[in-house]
Structure formats: C-alpha cells, structure tokens
Amino acid sequence: MSIAAAVTGTATAAVHAPVHHAPHHASTQRTAPRREQSPLNPSSQALRAAGSGASPPADGVRTHIANLDRVLGKPPRTPSQAGPPSSKQEQESEQEPLNIRHGLLNALNLSFFVPMPGMRARMAADEHMSPRSLMHMQQLLSADSPRASPRSTIGPRWRALHGEGGWAGLLDPLDSDLRRELLRYGDFVQAAYQAFHSLPTAAARHRGLMLPDRSYRPTRSLFATSALSMPPWAKRPNTPEWLTQQSNWIGYVAVCESEREVARMGRRDIAIVLRGTATCLEWAENLRASLVPLDGEAGEGKQAGPEDPKVARGFRSLYKTAGEEVKSLSEDVMDEVRRLMEKYKGEELSITIVGHSLGGALALLVADEIATTVPDAPPVAVVSFGGPKVGNAAFVDKLKQSGKVNVLRIVNAGDMVTKVPGVAPRLPLSKEQYQHVGAELRIDSKNSPCLRPDVGPASRHDLEAYLHLIDGFTATGHPFRYDARRSVIRLLQLQKGNVKKEYVNRARELGVDPAAPADVGRSMAYGNCAVASPS
C-alpha cells in the first residue's frame, strides 16, 4: 500500500464517520483536540479492523514499517534468514551459545559440564546499550582492528614486563604495554588452535600454521601423547580418528627473527605455545587428578612424602609420554630450547611459555624442566590463560626457589577450570593439596559492555572471551576501557548466545551474521586466528 493511498483511505473514512460538535459555551474546561491515527501507524489499522470485526492483512505491519522507513529515509533492514522461529525449540536454539552447537569438539570442554545457577536468566536492564556503546560497536564491526605487537620501544623495561619482580605495579591498573604483549601471546595460542583444527591428523611440521606476528618464525612442532588408549567398545563408527588417537599436535616453538623487532623489545624472544584440550584422551588425562612425584614414580622401598614436589598424574603423562612416531613433549621442547640457545649464543634472550587451559598446566612443567636442567637458561616467563592447578605446595616452592621462572595467571572470575583440581584423592594433608603459583590478573565477564552478566561457564573459559576482556580491562572496579579496539566479530560468532541481544541485532544491521562460521582468512589477514577454543 502506498502512502498516498493510505492517506486517501483515511480521509474517506473520516468524511463518512459521524462527528459530534460540542457548543463553545458548554464548558469552560478545554478538551484535548482529537487526533486521527496516522496511516503509518501499524496499530491504527489493527484497531479499526478489531472494531469492524475484520481481520487485518497478514503483511500489514511489515508494509507500514516499510512505508515508515521510506518516509524517514532509513536504509532497508537486513532480511532475516527464514523469518521468525516457528516453534519453541527454534526459539531456544536462537538463545543457545553458538559454541555449544559445534558438536563433540566443544562437548569436551570441561567447564561446560559444570552447572551455573541463573545461566539462562534474562535481565532486560542488562540488555540495554547506551548510544556511546552502539557507536563503539559499529566501529568494532566495521573492520577488524590490527592486533600488532606494541610499537613503543620496551627495551629498557622488558625484564619488568617479562615478570622480573612479579609484575608488581603492572597488573592493577594494567600497564598498556603489558596488555598488548598479553594480547599478542594470546593470539599465538589462537594460531595453535587454528593450526590443529585445520588438519588435526597431520604429522608434518607447521602445516597450516600462520602466526599473527610475522616477526616470529616457527621452528618446531610439538606433540603430546597420552598413556591411555581408547577401549574398542567406546569407539563409534563415525568418530574422527584424531579424537581418539594417542599422539596429537599440541603447539609449536617460535623465535623472533626480525632484527628491528629484537631491537624494539630489547632481546630476542623464544615463544613456546601450547593449546588446550581438544581430544577424548586429553580430556581423560585431565581427570587423572592424583598427585605423583614430579621426577617419576617412587622406587621400590621409597615412598614420596609431602615435602616432595608432586604434580597431577594426567598432566605429567601428557608431558613425559613418547609416541610411536614422535618424541615426548618434554624431549621436543628441551631439544629445541638448547638448539636455539646455541644458535643465538651471546645474545640477550628470553623464553616465554604461553598456554590456555591444559596448555597453561603443561607450560608450568616446561618451565620447571628448563629451570632445572638448563643452568645457563635465560629468564623464563609463563603466561597462563585459564589454567588449572598443577601441583602441590612443594612443587610451587620449587618453582619459586629456582629464581628463573615467573608465572602470570590470567583468571576470569567464575571460570571453573581455574579452580580444579581441588584436594587430591586420599591426601588430606594441607601440603598435599593442589596450589596455584605466581601472580594473578583477575578479569570479569560482567565488566564487558557486550557480554551478558549471566554468561555460562563455556563463555567464561573461552580464550577469545579472555582476550576481549584483557583488551578492555583497566583496573579493578573501573569500567571497560572506552578505547578498546579488539574486533568483536569472532566473539559474536563464537559466543552469540552469551552476547547481549542488542549487540547481535546491531551486528546484523551492519551486515555481520553472528550465525556464520568465523572467517579464518579474513581474521588471519589482520593477525587474528578465528578459531574456536574448545577447552
């Protein structure tokens, strides 16, 4: 229906309708003038149709909204895929977090099995977005922001940023240079996830691996082998082979080769990057939480006491077990560290071990072995995103007393993985309980302007959510950083059900489909690896 026709129809109806004229002297009280319903108001036709007993046309509302948009000069709305959901089940799936629907891979996420009260609650007040937030959202969705390493010279203070002094005075409030360093190392882990999931069964070196910082070059692939094997009765005909194989690609070693970047950072950095849990056997190893001696099982007639360093059995198994065709993770890492130290002998070096979830646990074992077996090792820093506890109090003391290892744990409030394991089975002594090690940078999903405050455990443990929160964190009790520039496209695609509705709707209006798979090629071009981090 055109605007002219709508107006003409309304005028005709007004002529034939009886009109009552009140005398001017009837009352001194002024009456409000009668206003005709606008032909562009969808409720006007609905009211007249209800009064006459006729049913309004099915497309009346959409027609009037289109007329209104045409009058106001608004651009057409982005059409939806197939209209409104036709059933209650479809409506619930619309609100479900996207990463929950990615199949068995994300079902292996330990945090997903932990219930959280109020996970599905809807708070209308928290869905509101301010005009400033909407403008910021449009900027973040218009293009991916480059996530390059910090361009300011950090050479004079690299040791402090690398953990010398335990990051005192740099975490709360968060130092801007440290923030950019953490984001770069976090994207290194995203690159590890992408490299694994692009071809999980491949044994070739660095196949599909693209680093977000081109000043680094990968030098060796790393594999982790489980001591467990999948029983025949547990295998399913359609299960991918990589989900049940014992040895899997878990990360890589890279070294900074750009002399310009070396001069800017004040040293040549060696990065050891480890992804989180991704296979059935890795998940099974996570559940083997009994403490065992760090140096191996106690010999005959010897019993390890609480003063001996102990770590989780499953983590040690993945670190020390060799496969049929690959070395153990321990052997590969130590061989490559020694080779690179010999190659760059005489230079200022640093070793940064970074991991997410299971990778954060294995990073502590790597750091301990370097500090123990390499006397002339350079400073070692561990950056753990959502890592669990690894060992007992004696293991924590061993790392502290080495004087070579600095540990920074980044923890999202409510991330259940950072709280496990608790107390080792049948070991009630306080010294035999699991303990965390190192400094802590605590962030919170509730501080994000676009994440719902009742996000589930899967979102709280997701690596991209971690990087999003780090990019916006300024200090405890302070609002989200107003000039945060990290693109939220991947966050929308991976955590759509945990993003506020207004952000999802605005993203669609700006041409971003949150239901579409993450555009790996586009994000990689800007130094971002768009890949789900299932654990």
Short mmCIF file of C-alpha atoms in Angstrom, two decimals:
data_model
loop_
_atom_site.label_atom_id
_atom_site.label_comp_id
_atom_site.label_asym_id
_atom_site.label_seq_id
_atom_site.Cartn_x
_atom_site.Cartn_y
_atom_site.Cartn_z
CA MET A 1 0.00 0.00 0.00
CA SER A 2 1.46 3.41 -0.93
CA ILE A 3 1.48 6.38 1.40
CA ALA A 4 -0.92 8.35 -0.84
CA ALA A 5 -3.42 5.51 -0.89
CA ALA A 6 -3.22 5.12 2.87
CA VAL A 7 -3.82 8.83 3.41
CA THR A 8 -6.74 8.88 0.89
CA GLY A 9 -8.36 5.89 2.56
CA THR A 10 -8.15 7.54 5.93
CA ALA A 11 -9.60 10.79 4.66
CA THR A 12 -12.56 8.97 3.07
CA ALA A 13 -13.27 7.13 6.31
CA ALA A 14 -13.21 10.42 8.19
CA VAL A 15 -15.82 12.02 5.86
CA HIS A 16 -18.41 9.27 6.38
CA ALA A 17 -17.90 8.95 10.10
CA PRO A 18 -20.33 10.90 12.34
CA VAL A 19 -18.75 13.89 14.03
CA HIS A 20 -20.10 15.47 17.27
CA HIS A 21 -19.58 19.25 17.61
CA ALA A 22 -19.70 20.48 21.20
CA PRO A 23 -21.00 24.06 21.73
CA HIS A 24 -18.39 26.63 22.73
CA HIS A 25 -20.39 27.66 25.82
CA ALA A 26 -20.96 24.12 27.10
CA SER A 27 -17.93 24.05 29.35
CA THR A 28 -15.07 26.29 30.34
CA GLN A 29 -12.73 23.25 30.50
CA ARG A 30 -10.67 22.86 27.39
CA THR A 31 -10.79 19.44 25.78
CA ALA A 32 -7.83 17.84 24.05
CA PRO A 33 -8.13 18.04 20.27
CA ARG A 34 -8.95 14.82 18.53
CA ARG A 35 -6.06 13.35 16.59
CA GLU A 36 -6.56 10.95 13.75
CA GLN A 37 -4.47 7.79 13.70
CA SER A 38 -1.51 8.04 11.34
CA PRO A 39 -1.75 5.82 8.28
CA LEU A 40 1.87 4.85 9.02
CA ASN A 41 1.00 3.56 12.49
CA PRO A 42 0.53 -0.23 12.36
CA SER A 43 -1.87 -0.11 15.31
CA SER A 44 -4.33 2.19 13.55
CA GLN A 45 -5.48 -0.37 11.02
CA ALA A 46 -5.42 -3.07 13.68
CA LEU A 47 -7.79 -1.01 15.89
CA ARG A 48 -10.19 -0.30 13.03
CA ALA A 49 -10.12 -3.92 11.97
CA ALA A 50 -10.87 -5.04 15.53
CA GLY A 51 -13.78 -2.63 15.72
CA SER A 52 -15.28 -3.79 12.43
CA GLY A 53 -14.71 -7.48 13.12
CA ALA A 54 -12.48 -7.86 10.09
CA SER A 55 -9.01 -9.40 10.34
CA PRO A 56 -6.04 -7.20 9.42
CA PRO A 57 -3.95 -8.20 6.43
CA ALA A 58 -1.09 -10.59 7.27
CA ASP A 59 1.59 -8.29 5.91
CA GLY A 60 0.10 -5.03 7.21
CA VAL A 61 2.70 -4.44 9.91
CA ARG A 62 5.62 -5.11 7.60
CA THR A 63 4.08 -2.84 4.93
CA HIS A 64 3.70 0.09 7.31
CA ILE A 65 7.20 -0.33 8.70
CA ALA A 66 8.49 -0.28 5.14
CA ASN A 67 6.47 2.89 4.45
CA LEU A 68 7.84 4.50 7.59
CA ASP A 69 11.41 3.64 6.65
CA ARG A 70 10.81 5.08 3.19
CA VAL A 71 9.42 8.35 4.59
CA LEU A 72 12.27 8.74 7.08
CA GLY A 73 14.89 7.78 4.54
CA LYS A 74 16.22 4.82 6.52
CA PRO A 75 18.17 2.08 4.77
CA PRO A 76 16.33 -1.22 4.34
CA ARG A 77 16.71 -3.71 7.14
CA THR A 78 18.90 -6.73 6.66
CA PRO A 79 16.50 -9.59 5.84
CA SER A 80 16.44 -12.46 8.26
CA GLN A 81 17.23 -15.97 7.11
CA ALA A 82 13.83 -17.56 7.34
CA GLY A 83 11.53 -15.29 9.35
CA PRO A 84 10.64 -15.77 13.00
CA PRO A 85 11.15 -19.16 14.65
CA SER A 86 8.24 -21.46 14.03
CA SER A 87 8.49 -23.42 17.26
CA LYS A 88 9.59 -23.11 20.86
CA GLN A 89 12.56 -25.35 20.15
CA GLU A 90 13.84 -22.98 17.47
CA GLN A 91 13.44 -20.03 19.81
CA GLU A 92 15.53 -21.76 22.45
CA SER A 93 18.22 -22.62 19.93
CA GLU A 94 18.37 -18.94 18.95
CA GLN A 95 19.45 -18.08 22.50
CA GLU A 96 21.82 -21.02 22.88
CA PRO A 97 25.54 -20.23 22.87
CA LEU A 98 26.95 -20.92 19.43
CA ASN A 99 29.92 -22.90 20.65
CA ILE A 100 27.62 -25.40 22.37
CA ARG A 101 26.23 -26.37 18.97
CA HIS A 102 29.61 -27.13 17.43
CA GLY A 103 29.44 -30.84 18.16
CA LEU A 104 31.66 -33.22 20.05
CA LEU A 105 34.71 -30.99 19.84
CA ASN A 106 33.22 -28.39 22.17
CA ALA A 107 31.46 -31.02 24.22
CA LEU A 108 34.91 -31.96 25.50
CA ASN A 109 35.10 -28.61 27.30
CA LEU A 110 35.37 -29.45 30.99
CA SER A 111 33.76 -26.20 32.08
CA PHE A 112 30.62 -26.95 30.09
CA PHE A 113 29.73 -29.80 32.43
CA VAL A 114 29.73 -27.56 35.50
CA PRO A 115 26.24 -26.14 36.14
CA MET A 116 25.89 -22.47 36.91
CA PRO A 117 22.76 -21.10 38.66
CA GLY A 118 20.89 -18.50 36.64
CA MET A 119 22.74 -19.39 33.46
CA ARG A 120 19.63 -18.92 31.33
CA ALA A 121 18.23 -15.91 33.18
CA ARG A 122 17.27 -12.93 31.09
CA MET A 123 17.75 -9.45 32.51
CA ALA A 124 16.11 -6.75 30.45
CA ALA A 125 18.05 -3.97 32.15
CA ASP A 126 21.37 -5.59 31.29
CA GLU A 127 20.39 -5.83 27.60
CA HIS A 128 20.35 -2.05 27.29
CA MET A 129 23.04 -0.32 25.27
CA SER A 130 23.95 3.33 25.53
CA PRO A 131 24.37 5.42 22.36
CA ARG A 132 28.09 5.53 23.07
CA SER A 133 28.20 1.72 23.22
CA LEU A 134 26.31 1.49 19.95
CA MET A 135 28.80 3.82 18.25
CA HIS A 136 31.70 1.81 19.65
CA MET A 137 30.05 -1.38 18.47
CA GLN A 138 29.77 -0.02 14.94
CA GLN A 139 33.47 0.87 14.94
CA LEU A 140 34.47 -2.61 16.09
CA LEU A 141 32.27 -4.29 13.48
CA SER A 142 33.16 -2.05 10.56
CA ALA A 143 36.59 -3.69 10.18
CA ASP A 144 38.97 -5.92 12.08
CA SER A 145 41.45 -3.94 14.11
CA PRO A 146 45.09 -4.89 13.53
CA ARG A 147 46.48 -6.71 16.53
CA ALA A 148 50.15 -5.96 16.03
CA SER A 149 52.71 -6.09 18.78
CA PRO A 150 53.22 -2.81 20.64
CA ARG A 151 55.18 -0.33 18.56
CA SER A 152 56.52 1.64 21.50
CA THR A 153 60.07 0.71 22.48
CA ILE A 154 60.01 -1.54 25.53
CA GLY A 155 63.70 -2.46 25.55
CA PRO A 156 64.62 -0.57 28.75
CA ARG A 157 61.82 -2.24 30.72
CA TRP A 158 61.47 -5.63 29.07
CA ARG A 159 62.56 -7.52 32.18
CA ALA A 160 59.78 -5.95 34.26
CA LEU A 161 57.23 -6.72 31.53
CA HIS A 162 58.61 -10.27 31.38
CA GLY A 163 57.96 -10.82 35.07
CA GLU A 164 61.06 -9.73 36.94
CA GLY A 165 59.66 -8.51 40.24
CA GLY A 166 56.43 -10.48 39.81
CA TRP A 167 54.80 -7.80 37.63
CA ALA A 168 54.48 -5.56 40.70
CA GLY A 169 52.63 -2.36 39.84
CA LEU A 170 51.80 -3.52 36.29
CA LEU A 171 48.63 -5.57 36.78
CA ASP A 172 46.16 -3.35 38.63
CA PRO A 173 45.96 -0.93 36.91
CA LEU A 174 47.07 -2.86 33.84
CA ASP A 175 50.09 -1.45 32.05
CA SER A 176 49.31 -0.62 28.42
CA ASP A 177 52.49 -2.26 27.08
CA LEU A 178 51.84 -5.39 29.12
CA ARG A 179 48.26 -5.50 27.80
CA ARG A 180 49.49 -5.53 24.21
CA GLU A 181 52.09 -8.18 24.98
CA LEU A 182 49.42 -10.42 26.55
CA LEU A 183 47.12 -9.97 23.56
CA ARG A 184 49.91 -10.91 21.18
CA TYR A 185 50.75 -14.08 23.10
CA GLY A 186 47.04 -14.91 23.34
CA ASP A 187 46.77 -14.70 19.56
CA PHE A 188 49.74 -17.07 19.35
CA VAL A 189 47.60 -19.64 21.18
CA GLN A 190 44.68 -18.93 18.85
CA ALA A 191 47.05 -19.71 15.98
CA ALA A 192 47.85 -23.05 17.64
CA TYR A 193 44.15 -23.91 17.84
CA GLN A 194 43.68 -22.96 14.19
CA ALA A 195 46.69 -24.99 13.06
CA PHE A 196 45.44 -28.08 14.89
CA HIS A 197 41.81 -27.94 13.81
CA SER A 198 42.67 -27.16 10.19
CA LEU A 199 44.35 -30.57 9.85
CA PRO A 200 44.32 -32.44 13.17
CA THR A 201 45.69 -35.74 11.86
CA ALA A 202 48.70 -34.20 10.12
CA ALA A 203 52.15 -35.06 11.42
CA ALA A 204 54.00 -32.66 9.11
CA ARG A 205 55.75 -29.67 10.59
CA HIS A 206 53.76 -26.42 10.87
CA ARG A 207 51.16 -27.39 8.29
CA GLY A 208 48.56 -24.64 8.25
CA LEU A 209 50.33 -22.63 10.95
CA MET A 210 50.15 -18.87 10.38
CA LEU A 211 51.48 -16.66 13.14
CA PRO A 212 49.75 -13.37 13.93
CA ASP A 213 53.11 -11.63 14.37
CA ARG A 214 55.26 -12.04 11.28
CA SER A 215 58.43 -11.09 13.13
CA TYR A 216 58.30 -14.58 14.68
CA ARG A 217 59.09 -17.78 12.76
CA PRO A 218 58.01 -21.26 13.90
CA THR A 219 60.97 -23.59 14.35
CA ARG A 220 59.48 -26.84 15.69
CA SER A 221 56.13 -28.54 16.11
CA LEU A 222 55.26 -30.09 19.46
CA PHE A 223 53.26 -33.25 20.10
CA ALA A 224 51.65 -34.59 23.27
CA THR A 225 50.98 -38.31 23.77
CA SER A 226 48.54 -39.86 26.21
CA ALA A 227 49.47 -43.00 28.12
CA LEU A 228 45.85 -44.09 27.82
CA SER A 229 44.18 -45.72 24.85
CA MET A 230 40.58 -45.72 23.75
CA PRO A 231 38.87 -49.06 24.51
CA PRO A 232 37.25 -50.70 21.48
CA TRP A 233 33.78 -50.59 23.00
CA ALA A 234 33.99 -46.79 23.34
CA LYS A 235 34.76 -46.17 19.66
CA ARG A 236 31.95 -45.19 17.34
CA PRO A 237 31.92 -45.84 13.58
CA ASN A 238 31.67 -42.15 12.63
CA THR A 239 34.09 -40.79 15.23
CA PRO A 240 37.03 -38.91 13.62
CA GLU A 241 40.34 -40.68 14.07
CA TRP A 242 42.06 -37.68 15.65
CA LEU A 243 39.59 -37.61 18.53
CA THR A 244 40.83 -41.00 19.76
CA GLN A 245 44.48 -41.14 18.64
CA GLN A 246 47.14 -41.08 21.36
CA SER A 247 49.60 -38.55 19.86
CA ASN A 248 48.39 -35.13 18.71
CA TRP A 249 49.91 -31.84 17.62
CA ILE A 250 49.67 -29.55 20.64
CA GLY A 251 51.78 -26.49 19.85
CA TYR A 252 54.98 -25.07 18.50
CA VAL A 253 58.20 -23.22 19.26
CA ALA A 254 58.82 -19.88 17.52
CA VAL A 255 61.61 -17.33 17.68
CA CYS A 256 61.70 -13.63 16.86
CA GLU A 257 63.87 -13.21 13.75
CA SER A 258 63.18 -9.58 12.89
CA GLU A 259 66.20 -7.56 13.95
CA ARG A 260 64.04 -4.45 14.11
CA GLU A 261 61.64 -6.17 16.50
CA VAL A 262 64.54 -7.55 18.54
CA ALA A 263 65.87 -4.01 18.97
CA ARG A 264 62.43 -2.71 19.94
CA MET A 265 61.85 -5.46 22.53
CA GLY A 266 65.38 -5.28 23.91
CA ARG A 267 66.02 -9.03 23.48
CA ARG A 268 65.37 -11.99 21.18
CA ASP A 269 62.28 -13.82 22.40
CA ILE A 270 61.69 -17.58 22.16
CA ALA A 271 57.99 -18.43 22.42
CA ILE A 272 56.69 -21.89 23.38
CA VAL A 273 52.96 -22.05 22.63
CA LEU A 274 50.56 -24.78 23.81
CA ARG A 275 46.85 -25.18 23.06
CA GLY A 276 44.18 -26.58 25.40
CA THR A 277 42.28 -29.87 25.48
CA ALA A 278 40.90 -30.99 22.13
CA THR A 279 40.71 -34.82 22.08
CA CYS A 280 38.99 -37.54 24.06
CA LEU A 281 42.21 -38.93 25.52
CA GLU A 282 43.44 -35.48 26.53
CA TRP A 283 40.14 -34.96 28.31
CA ALA A 284 40.54 -38.32 30.03
CA GLU A 285 44.04 -37.36 31.19
CA ASN A 286 42.61 -34.17 32.70
CA LEU A 287 40.52 -36.34 35.01
CA ARG A 288 43.53 -38.23 36.37
CA ALA A 289 43.97 -35.85 39.29
CA SER A 290 46.00 -37.96 41.73
CA LEU A 291 49.39 -36.47 42.67
CA VAL A 292 52.54 -38.29 41.55
CA PRO A 293 56.22 -37.39 42.07
CA LEU A 294 57.44 -34.84 39.56
CA ASP A 295 60.57 -36.88 38.76
CA GLY A 296 58.68 -40.14 38.27
CA GLU A 297 57.20 -42.91 40.36
CA ALA A 298 58.99 -43.59 43.63
CA GLY A 299 61.35 -46.53 43.51
CA GLU A 300 60.96 -49.78 45.42
CA GLY A 301 61.12 -49.25 49.14
CA LYS A 302 60.79 -45.48 48.77
CA GLN A 303 57.65 -43.53 49.43
CA ALA A 304 57.29 -39.92 48.35
CA GLY A 305 56.32 -37.61 51.19
CA PRO A 306 54.52 -34.26 51.27
CA GLU A 307 57.87 -32.46 51.03
CA ASP A 308 58.47 -33.93 47.56
CA PRO A 309 57.26 -31.97 44.51
CA LYS A 310 54.21 -33.66 43.00
CA VAL A 311 52.00 -32.90 40.01
CA ALA A 312 48.77 -34.25 38.55
CA ARG A 313 49.19 -37.68 37.03
CA GLY A 314 47.39 -36.80 33.81
CA PHE A 315 49.41 -33.66 33.12
CA ARG A 316 52.70 -35.47 33.72
CA SER A 317 51.56 -38.31 31.45
CA LEU A 318 50.91 -35.95 28.53
CA TYR A 319 54.24 -34.23 29.12
CA LYS A 320 56.52 -37.26 29.51
CA THR A 321 54.94 -39.98 27.34
CA ALA A 322 56.52 -40.63 23.93
CA GLY A 323 54.50 -41.81 20.93
CA GLU A 324 55.24 -44.46 18.35
CA GLU A 325 56.46 -41.92 15.80
CA VAL A 326 57.05 -38.76 17.87
CA LYS A 327 59.14 -37.84 20.87
CA SER A 328 57.60 -36.81 24.13
CA LEU A 329 56.65 -33.19 24.61
CA SER A 330 59.44 -32.91 27.17
CA GLU A 331 62.12 -34.15 24.78
CA ASP A 332 60.98 -31.99 21.87
CA VAL A 333 60.84 -28.80 23.92
CA MET A 334 64.20 -29.27 25.60
CA ASP A 335 65.97 -30.20 22.35
CA GLU A 336 64.66 -27.09 20.63
CA VAL A 337 65.42 -24.76 23.53
CA ARG A 338 69.03 -25.96 23.67
CA ARG A 339 69.39 -25.68 19.89
CA LEU A 340 68.11 -22.09 19.82
CA MET A 341 70.24 -21.09 22.78
CA GLU A 342 73.29 -22.41 20.97
CA LYS A 343 72.30 -20.69 17.72
CA TYR A 344 71.87 -17.28 19.37
CA LYS A 345 74.63 -17.70 21.93
CA GLY A 346 75.91 -14.36 23.19
CA GLU A 347 72.62 -12.50 22.56
CA GLU A 348 70.10 -11.26 25.09
CA LEU A 349 67.41 -13.96 25.15
CA SER A 350 64.10 -14.60 26.88
CA ILE A 351 61.78 -17.61 26.92
CA THR A 352 58.02 -17.06 27.07
CA ILE A 353 55.83 -20.14 27.58
CA VAL A 354 52.17 -19.42 26.91
CA GLY A 355 49.17 -21.74 27.08
CA HIS A 356 45.42 -21.89 27.53
CA SER A 357 43.67 -24.33 29.87
CA LEU A 358 45.58 -27.63 29.57
CA GLY A 359 48.32 -25.70 27.76
CA GLY A 360 48.73 -23.49 30.82
CA ALA A 361 49.26 -26.57 33.01
CA LEU A 362 51.83 -28.06 30.63
CA ALA A 363 53.57 -24.68 30.45
CA LEU A 364 54.46 -24.95 34.15
CA LEU A 365 56.03 -28.37 33.60
CA VAL A 366 58.06 -26.98 30.70
CA ALA A 367 59.24 -24.02 32.79
CA ASP A 368 60.26 -26.26 35.68
CA GLU A 369 62.32 -28.55 33.45
CA ILE A 370 64.11 -25.63 31.77
CA ALA A 371 64.98 -24.10 35.13
CA THR A 372 66.16 -27.46 36.47
CA THR A 373 68.14 -28.89 33.54
CA VAL A 374 69.50 -25.78 31.73
CA PRO A 375 71.93 -23.99 34.08
CA ASP A 376 72.51 -21.03 31.77
CA ALA A 377 68.87 -20.64 30.74
CA PRO A 378 67.62 -17.09 30.04
CA PRO A 379 64.73 -15.60 32.05
CA VAL A 380 61.59 -17.74 31.75
CA ALA A 381 58.04 -16.34 31.92
CA VAL A 382 54.83 -18.37 31.91
CA VAL A 383 51.60 -16.73 30.72
CA SER A 384 48.61 -18.94 31.52
CA PHE A 385 45.09 -18.18 30.27
CA GLY A 386 42.51 -20.04 32.36
CA GLY A 387 44.98 -22.67 33.57
CA PRO A 388 44.13 -25.21 36.28
CA LYS A 389 46.16 -26.08 39.36
CA VAL A 390 49.12 -28.34 38.60
CA GLY A 391 50.97 -29.46 41.72
CA ASN A 392 51.30 -29.43 45.48
CA ALA A 393 52.95 -26.87 47.76
CA ALA A 394 56.40 -28.44 47.29
CA PHE A 395 56.10 -28.02 43.50
CA VAL A 396 55.11 -24.38 43.95
CA ASP A 397 58.08 -23.79 46.25
CA LYS A 398 60.42 -25.46 43.74
CA LEU A 399 59.38 -23.03 41.01
CA LYS A 400 59.73 -20.03 43.32
CA GLN A 401 63.15 -21.03 44.61
CA SER A 402 64.57 -21.59 41.14
CA GLY A 403 64.83 -17.83 40.68
CA LYS A 404 64.41 -18.22 36.92
CA VAL A 405 60.66 -18.70 36.45
CA ASN A 406 57.99 -16.00 36.70
CA VAL A 407 54.35 -17.07 36.34
CA LEU A 408 51.39 -14.88 35.42
CA ARG A 409 47.96 -16.49 35.66
CA ILE A 410 45.09 -14.70 33.90
CA VAL A 411 41.82 -15.74 35.53
CA ASN A 412 38.27 -14.90 34.52
CA ALA A 413 36.00 -14.74 37.56
CA GLY A 414 33.73 -17.77 37.53
CA ASP A 415 35.97 -19.88 35.29
CA MET A 416 35.65 -23.27 36.94
CA VAL A 417 38.75 -24.72 35.24
CA THR A 418 40.95 -22.38 37.27
CA LYS A 419 39.53 -23.88 40.48
CA VAL A 420 40.37 -27.53 39.73
CA PRO A 421 41.77 -29.91 40.83
CA GLY A 422 40.78 -29.28 44.42
CA VAL A 423 42.11 -31.69 47.05
CA ALA A 424 43.90 -34.75 45.72
CA PRO A 425 42.05 -38.01 46.48
CA ARG A 426 43.03 -39.68 49.76
CA LEU A 427 45.55 -36.94 50.55
CA PRO A 428 44.07 -34.80 53.36
CA LEU A 429 47.32 -33.06 54.38
CA SER A 430 47.46 -29.36 53.53
CA LYS A 431 50.85 -29.77 51.85
CA GLU A 432 49.34 -32.40 49.56
CA GLN A 433 46.61 -30.12 48.32
CA TYR A 434 46.83 -28.50 44.92
CA GLN A 435 48.02 -24.91 44.95
CA HIS A 436 48.34 -22.14 42.39
CA VAL A 437 51.65 -20.47 41.68
CA GLY A 438 52.58 -16.98 40.53
CA ALA A 439 50.91 -13.59 40.16
CA GLU A 440 47.27 -13.29 39.16
CA LEU A 441 45.50 -10.92 36.80
CA ARG A 442 41.78 -11.23 37.52
CA ILE A 443 39.23 -10.14 34.92
CA ASP A 444 35.44 -10.48 34.90
CA SER A 445 32.92 -11.07 32.12
CA LYS A 446 30.50 -8.76 33.95
CA ASN A 447 32.68 -5.78 33.04
CA SER A 448 32.19 -6.31 29.30
CA PRO A 449 29.63 -3.96 27.72
CA CYS A 450 28.50 -6.60 25.21
CA LEU A 451 28.63 -9.90 27.16
CA ARG A 452 25.62 -10.80 29.26
CA PRO A 453 26.34 -10.77 33.01
CA ASP A 454 24.91 -14.30 33.34
CA VAL A 455 27.20 -15.92 30.76
CA GLY A 456 27.71 -19.63 31.15
CA PRO A 457 30.90 -21.49 32.07
CA ALA A 458 31.76 -22.20 28.43
CA SER A 459 32.00 -18.48 27.70
CA ARG A 460 33.94 -17.73 30.89
CA HIS A 461 36.61 -20.23 29.84
CA ASP A 462 36.74 -19.36 26.14
CA LEU A 463 40.08 -17.92 25.01
CA GLU A 464 38.57 -15.25 22.75
CA ALA A 465 36.46 -14.05 25.68
CA TYR A 466 39.66 -13.83 27.73
CA LEU A 467 41.36 -11.68 25.10
CA HIS A 468 38.28 -9.48 24.74
CA LEU A 469 38.26 -8.83 28.50
CA ILE A 470 42.00 -8.18 28.67
CA ASP A 471 41.70 -5.63 25.89
CA GLY A 472 39.09 -3.73 27.89
CA PHE A 473 40.48 -4.14 31.40
CA THR A 474 41.96 -1.05 33.04
CA ALA A 475 41.76 -1.67 36.79
CA THR A 476 39.59 -3.39 39.37
CA GLY A 477 36.34 -1.51 39.86
CA HIS A 478 36.82 0.60 36.73
CA PRO A 479 34.58 0.43 33.65
CA PHE A 480 35.56 -1.28 30.41
CA ARG A 481 38.23 0.64 28.50
CA TYR A 482 36.45 3.12 26.23
CA ASP A 483 39.13 2.92 23.52
CA ALA A 484 39.36 -0.88 23.38
CA ARG A 485 39.99 -1.75 19.74
CA ARG A 486 39.94 -5.53 19.51
CA SER A 487 37.35 -6.66 16.98
CA VAL A 488 34.32 -8.42 18.48
CA ILE A 489 33.37 -10.25 15.27
CA ARG A 490 34.87 -13.54 16.45
CA LEU A 491 33.33 -13.10 19.89
CA LEU A 492 29.92 -12.76 18.25
CA GLN A 493 30.44 -15.77 16.02
CA LEU A 494 31.75 -18.00 18.81
CA GLN A 495 29.63 -16.77 21.73
CA LYS A 496 26.47 -15.40 20.13
CA GLY A 497 24.19 -16.79 22.84
CA ASN A 498 26.26 -15.03 25.51
CA VAL A 499 26.25 -11.64 23.79
CA LYS A 500 23.55 -9.10 24.58
CA LYS A 501 20.68 -9.11 22.10
CA GLU A 502 21.13 -5.50 21.08
CA TYR A 503 24.70 -6.20 20.04
CA VAL A 504 23.60 -9.21 18.00
CA ASN A 505 20.84 -7.19 16.32
CA ARG A 506 23.13 -4.26 15.61
CA ALA A 507 25.70 -6.63 14.14
CA ARG A 508 23.08 -7.96 11.73
CA GLU A 509 22.09 -4.45 10.73
CA LEU A 510 25.75 -3.73 9.97
CA GLY A 511 25.97 -6.78 7.74
CA VAL A 512 27.69 -9.21 10.16
CA ASP A 513 25.93 -12.56 10.51
CA PRO A 514 26.67 -13.93 14.00
CA ALA A 515 25.43 -17.36 12.90
CA ALA A 516 28.03 -17.62 10.13
CA PRO A 517 31.24 -19.57 10.79
CA ALA A 518 34.25 -17.50 11.75
CA ASP A 519 36.04 -16.10 8.70
CA VAL A 520 39.50 -17.50 9.28
CA GLY A 521 41.12 -15.99 6.21
CA ARG A 522 39.82 -12.50 6.91
CA SER A 523 40.87 -12.53 10.53
CA MET A 524 44.27 -14.05 9.81
CA ALA A 525 44.98 -11.24 7.41
CA TYR A 526 44.73 -8.87 10.36
CA GLY A 527 46.72 -11.09 12.69
CA ASN A 528 43.72 -12.77 14.31
CA CYS A 529 43.14 -16.51 14.13
CA ALA A 530 39.36 -17.01 14.11
CA VAL A 531 39.12 -20.42 15.71
CA ALA A 532 37.01 -21.92 18.46
CA SER A 533 38.93 -22.73 21.61
CA PRO A 534 37.01 -25.73 22.96
CA SER A 535 38.86 -26.03 26.24
#
